[in-house]
Short mmCIF file of N, CA and C in Angstrom, two decimals:
data_model
loop_
_atom_site.label_atom_id
_atom_site.label_comp_id
_atom_site.label_asym_id
_atom_site.label_seq_id
_atom_site.Cartn_x
_atom_site.Cartn_y
_atom_site.Cartn_z
N UNK L 1 -55.30 -3.38 -2.31
CA UNK L 1 -54.85 -2.59 -3.73
C UNK L 1 -53.63 -2.30 -3.68
N UNK L 2 -53.08 -1.76 -2.64
CA UNK L 2 -51.79 -1.22 -2.79
C UNK L 2 -50.83 -1.75 -2.60
N UNK L 3 -51.02 -3.48 -2.17
CA UNK L 3 -49.93 -4.57 -2.04
C UNK L 3 -49.89 -5.28 -3.22
N UNK L 4 -50.63 -5.55 -4.11
CA UNK L 4 -51.06 -5.90 -5.08
C UNK L 4 -49.67 -5.51 -5.91
N UNK L 5 -50.01 -3.82 -5.78
CA UNK L 5 -48.97 -3.21 -7.26
C UNK L 5 -47.44 -3.09 -6.88
N UNK L 6 -47.43 -3.10 -5.29
CA UNK L 6 -46.12 -2.70 -5.00
C UNK L 6 -45.53 -4.32 -5.54
N UNK L 7 -46.67 -5.48 -5.36
CA UNK L 7 -46.17 -7.13 -5.47
C UNK L 7 -45.60 -6.89 -6.93
N UNK L 8 -46.37 -6.38 -7.42
CA UNK L 8 -46.28 -6.58 -9.51
C UNK L 8 -45.06 -5.53 -9.43
N UNK L 9 -44.63 -4.48 -9.41
CA UNK L 9 -43.66 -3.80 -9.22
C UNK L 9 -42.32 -4.39 -9.17
N UNK L 10 -42.11 -4.75 -7.94
CA UNK L 10 -41.12 -5.70 -7.68
C UNK L 10 -40.87 -6.80 -8.28
N UNK L 11 -41.87 -7.56 -8.59
CA UNK L 11 -41.83 -8.72 -9.47
C UNK L 11 -41.23 -8.38 -11.45
N UNK L 12 -41.79 -7.38 -11.61
CA UNK L 12 -41.32 -6.70 -13.29
C UNK L 12 -39.71 -6.17 -12.61
N UNK L 13 -39.31 -5.71 -11.88
CA UNK L 13 -38.24 -5.77 -11.55
C UNK L 13 -36.88 -6.49 -11.66
N UNK L 14 -37.74 -7.74 -10.46
CA UNK L 14 -36.63 -9.24 -10.43
C UNK L 14 -36.81 -9.77 -12.08
N UNK L 15 -37.63 -9.57 -12.81
CA UNK L 15 -37.64 -10.25 -14.19
C UNK L 15 -36.92 -9.81 -15.17
N UNK L 16 -36.55 -7.89 -15.19
CA UNK L 16 -35.65 -7.44 -15.74
C UNK L 16 -34.03 -7.84 -14.90
N UNK L 17 -34.24 -7.86 -14.12
CA UNK L 17 -32.69 -7.91 -13.54
C UNK L 17 -31.98 -9.73 -14.07
N UNK L 18 -33.29 -10.51 -13.74
CA UNK L 18 -32.48 -11.90 -14.16
C UNK L 18 -32.78 -11.75 -15.75
N UNK L 19 -33.17 -11.09 -16.76
CA UNK L 19 -32.83 -10.95 -18.32
C UNK L 19 -31.88 -10.14 -18.23
N UNK L 20 -31.77 -9.15 -17.78
CA UNK L 20 -30.46 -8.20 -17.97
C UNK L 20 -29.06 -9.57 -17.80
N UNK L 21 -28.94 -10.55 -16.45
CA UNK L 21 -28.00 -11.12 -16.03
C UNK L 21 -28.08 -12.34 -16.88
N UNK L 22 -29.29 -12.81 -17.71
CA UNK L 22 -29.06 -13.89 -18.60
C UNK L 22 -28.60 -13.22 -20.25
N UNK L 23 -28.91 -12.32 -20.10
CA UNK L 23 -28.93 -11.92 -21.65
C UNK L 23 -27.54 -11.35 -22.17
N UNK L 24 -27.51 -10.72 -21.06
CA UNK L 24 -26.45 -9.11 -20.88
C UNK L 24 -24.79 -9.70 -20.63
N UNK L 25 -25.02 -11.12 -19.97
CA UNK L 25 -23.50 -11.34 -20.05
C UNK L 25 -22.63 -10.58 -19.43
N UNK L 26 -21.52 -10.34 -19.74
CA UNK L 26 -20.51 -9.09 -19.64
C UNK L 26 -19.74 -8.27 -20.38
N UNK L 27 -21.37 -7.79 -20.53
CA UNK L 27 -21.33 -6.37 -21.55
C UNK L 27 -20.60 -5.23 -20.88
N UNK L 28 -21.09 -4.73 -19.62
CA UNK L 28 -20.11 -3.78 -18.74
C UNK L 28 -19.10 -4.21 -17.84
N UNK L 29 -18.91 -5.68 -17.67
CA UNK L 29 -18.13 -5.61 -16.40
C UNK L 29 -16.41 -6.01 -17.65
N UNK L 30 -15.36 -5.63 -16.61
CA UNK L 30 -14.14 -5.44 -17.17
C UNK L 30 -13.33 -6.52 -16.86
N UNK L 31 -12.59 -7.31 -17.56
CA UNK L 31 -12.32 -8.71 -16.90
C UNK L 31 -10.89 -8.47 -16.42
N UNK L 32 -10.68 -9.14 -15.35
CA UNK L 32 -9.27 -8.95 -14.73
C UNK L 32 -8.22 -9.41 -15.64
N UNK L 33 -7.20 -8.62 -15.88
CA UNK L 33 -5.81 -9.16 -16.48
C UNK L 33 -4.79 -8.99 -15.57
N UNK L 34 -4.12 -10.11 -15.18
CA UNK L 34 -2.96 -10.43 -14.02
C UNK L 34 -1.59 -10.61 -14.87
N UNK L 35 -0.93 -9.74 -13.90
CA UNK L 35 0.55 -9.68 -15.27
C UNK L 35 1.23 -10.87 -14.52
N UNK L 36 2.03 -11.31 -15.34
CA UNK L 36 2.96 -12.76 -15.07
C UNK L 36 4.46 -11.86 -14.33
N UNK L 37 4.62 -12.03 -13.54
CA UNK L 37 5.60 -11.29 -12.77
C UNK L 37 6.92 -12.19 -13.57
N UNK L 38 8.18 -11.42 -13.16
CA UNK L 38 9.18 -11.32 -13.96
C UNK L 38 10.35 -11.48 -12.84
N UNK L 39 10.56 -12.87 -12.37
CA UNK L 39 11.07 -13.21 -10.84
C UNK L 39 13.25 -12.49 -11.30
N UNK L 40 13.55 -12.50 -12.54
CA UNK L 40 14.61 -12.45 -12.38
C UNK L 40 15.09 -10.82 -12.18
N UNK L 41 14.12 -10.08 -12.99
CA UNK L 41 13.98 -8.84 -12.88
C UNK L 41 13.89 -7.98 -11.71
N UNK L 42 12.92 -8.71 -10.57
CA UNK L 42 12.72 -8.23 -9.63
C UNK L 42 14.29 -8.61 -8.32
N UNK L 43 14.72 -10.05 -8.80
CA UNK L 43 15.49 -10.04 -8.34
C UNK L 43 16.84 -9.36 -8.46
N UNK L 44 16.68 -8.54 -9.35
CA UNK L 44 18.13 -7.67 -10.29
C UNK L 44 17.70 -6.33 -9.09
N UNK L 45 17.02 -6.26 -9.16
CA UNK L 45 16.43 -4.56 -8.32
C UNK L 45 16.83 -4.60 -7.14
N UNK L 46 16.54 -5.73 -6.45
CA UNK L 46 16.86 -6.30 -5.20
C UNK L 46 18.40 -6.40 -4.98
N UNK L 47 19.29 -6.61 -6.03
CA UNK L 47 20.56 -7.07 -5.88
C UNK L 47 21.27 -5.31 -5.74
N UNK L 48 20.53 -4.35 -6.98
CA UNK L 48 20.73 -3.00 -6.74
C UNK L 48 20.36 -2.16 -5.69
N UNK L 49 19.37 -2.27 -4.73
CA UNK L 49 19.20 -1.90 -3.67
C UNK L 49 19.59 -2.29 -2.52
N UNK L 50 20.45 -3.89 -2.72
CA UNK L 50 21.16 -4.09 -1.61
C UNK L 50 22.82 -3.02 -1.46
N UNK L 51 23.15 -3.28 -2.94
CA UNK L 51 24.57 -2.76 -3.37
C UNK L 51 24.32 -1.39 -2.36
N UNK L 52 23.50 -0.71 -3.12
CA UNK L 52 23.38 0.82 -2.58
C UNK L 52 23.23 0.76 -0.70
N UNK L 53 22.41 0.14 -0.33
CA UNK L 53 22.33 0.10 0.98
C UNK L 53 23.85 -0.39 1.73
N UNK L 54 24.19 -1.72 1.02
CA UNK L 54 26.19 -1.80 1.41
C UNK L 54 26.72 -0.72 0.94
N UNK L 55 26.69 -0.07 0.44
CA UNK L 55 27.62 1.40 -0.15
C UNK L 55 27.28 2.80 1.11
N UNK L 56 25.97 2.96 1.83
CA UNK L 56 25.57 3.52 2.42
C UNK L 56 26.34 3.23 3.96
N UNK L 57 26.29 1.83 4.34
CA UNK L 57 26.54 0.94 5.85
C UNK L 57 28.19 1.63 5.70
N UNK L 58 28.58 1.08 4.63
CA UNK L 58 30.52 1.29 4.14
C UNK L 58 30.76 2.59 4.68
N UNK L 59 29.70 3.91 4.37
CA UNK L 59 30.24 5.19 4.67
C UNK L 59 30.11 5.58 6.31
N UNK L 60 28.90 4.92 6.40
CA UNK L 60 28.67 4.92 7.87
C UNK L 60 29.84 4.51 8.93
N UNK L 61 30.22 3.09 8.59
CA UNK L 61 31.30 2.57 9.09
C UNK L 61 32.67 3.14 9.44
N UNK L 62 32.96 3.82 8.12
CA UNK L 62 33.81 4.50 7.72
C UNK L 62 33.86 5.72 8.42
N UNK L 63 33.09 6.34 8.68
CA UNK L 63 32.72 7.81 9.43
C UNK L 63 33.39 7.36 11.26
N UNK L 64 32.39 6.31 11.88
CA UNK L 64 32.34 5.65 12.90
C UNK L 64 34.07 5.40 13.18
N UNK L 65 35.00 4.49 12.17
CA UNK L 65 35.80 4.14 11.86
C UNK L 65 36.76 5.49 13.14
N UNK L 66 36.73 6.49 11.87
CA UNK L 66 37.21 7.46 11.48
C UNK L 66 37.68 8.08 13.08
N UNK L 67 36.75 8.24 13.98
CA UNK L 67 36.78 9.06 15.27
C UNK L 67 36.41 10.36 15.09
N UNK L 68 36.12 10.82 14.13
CA UNK L 68 35.82 12.20 13.86
C UNK L 68 34.02 13.01 13.86
N UNK L 69 33.27 11.78 14.71
CA UNK L 69 32.26 11.98 14.59
C UNK L 69 31.56 12.43 16.30
N UNK L 70 31.59 13.99 16.01
CA UNK L 70 30.81 14.69 17.27
C UNK L 70 29.27 14.82 17.62
N UNK L 71 29.14 14.27 18.43
CA UNK L 71 27.41 14.75 19.09
C UNK L 71 27.42 15.22 20.15
N UNK L 72 26.09 16.20 19.75
CA UNK L 72 25.65 17.29 20.73
C UNK L 72 24.60 17.40 20.88
N UNK L 73 24.04 17.12 22.33
CA UNK L 73 23.00 17.11 22.95
C UNK L 73 22.15 18.43 23.16
N UNK L 74 21.20 18.43 22.38
CA UNK L 74 20.44 19.50 23.08
C UNK L 74 19.05 19.66 23.48
N UNK L 75 18.89 20.11 24.89
CA UNK L 75 17.72 19.52 25.35
C UNK L 75 16.50 20.43 25.22
N UNK L 76 15.38 19.85 25.30
CA UNK L 76 13.99 21.12 25.16
C UNK L 76 14.55 21.92 25.95
N UNK L 77 13.22 22.84 25.81
CA UNK L 77 13.46 24.40 26.27
C UNK L 77 12.35 24.08 27.73
N UNK L 78 11.43 22.74 27.75
CA UNK L 78 10.90 22.40 29.17
C UNK L 78 12.17 22.23 30.21
N UNK L 79 12.97 21.32 29.68
CA UNK L 79 13.87 20.93 31.15
C UNK L 79 15.18 21.94 31.27
N UNK L 80 15.60 22.77 30.40
CA UNK L 80 16.53 23.87 31.21
C UNK L 80 16.23 24.61 32.16
N UNK L 81 16.88 24.48 33.12
CA UNK L 81 16.71 24.97 34.44
C UNK L 81 16.59 23.96 35.53
N UNK L 82 15.87 22.44 35.17
CA UNK L 82 15.56 21.84 36.22
C UNK L 82 16.59 20.43 35.94
N UNK L 83 16.98 19.90 37.55
CA UNK L 83 17.98 19.03 37.44
C UNK L 83 17.69 18.30 36.89
N UNK L 84 18.54 17.05 36.33
CA UNK L 84 18.03 16.21 35.98
C UNK L 84 17.65 14.67 37.10
N UNK L 85 16.67 14.23 36.45
CA UNK L 85 16.46 13.27 37.38
C UNK L 85 16.69 11.72 37.32
N UNK L 86 17.94 11.74 36.83
CA UNK L 86 18.19 10.23 36.19
C UNK L 86 19.36 9.85 37.85
#
């Protein structure tokens, strides 16, 4: 008797699910809207970024060519007092 009731409940739920898909359509679903890309705008943004990058590289090159670069090496605390193993 229990199996018959369970089978009946499953059958009713499947019928409701099928009816919802058949008659409900896309009432609760949203459609996907793709945006069309603008290649001209994208290229313009890439060119602007490349110009910015080139300006930064020019500053670095000028600094290196000028010879005014000083580098200070600071060893971690764990290596103080130990001889270099190179």
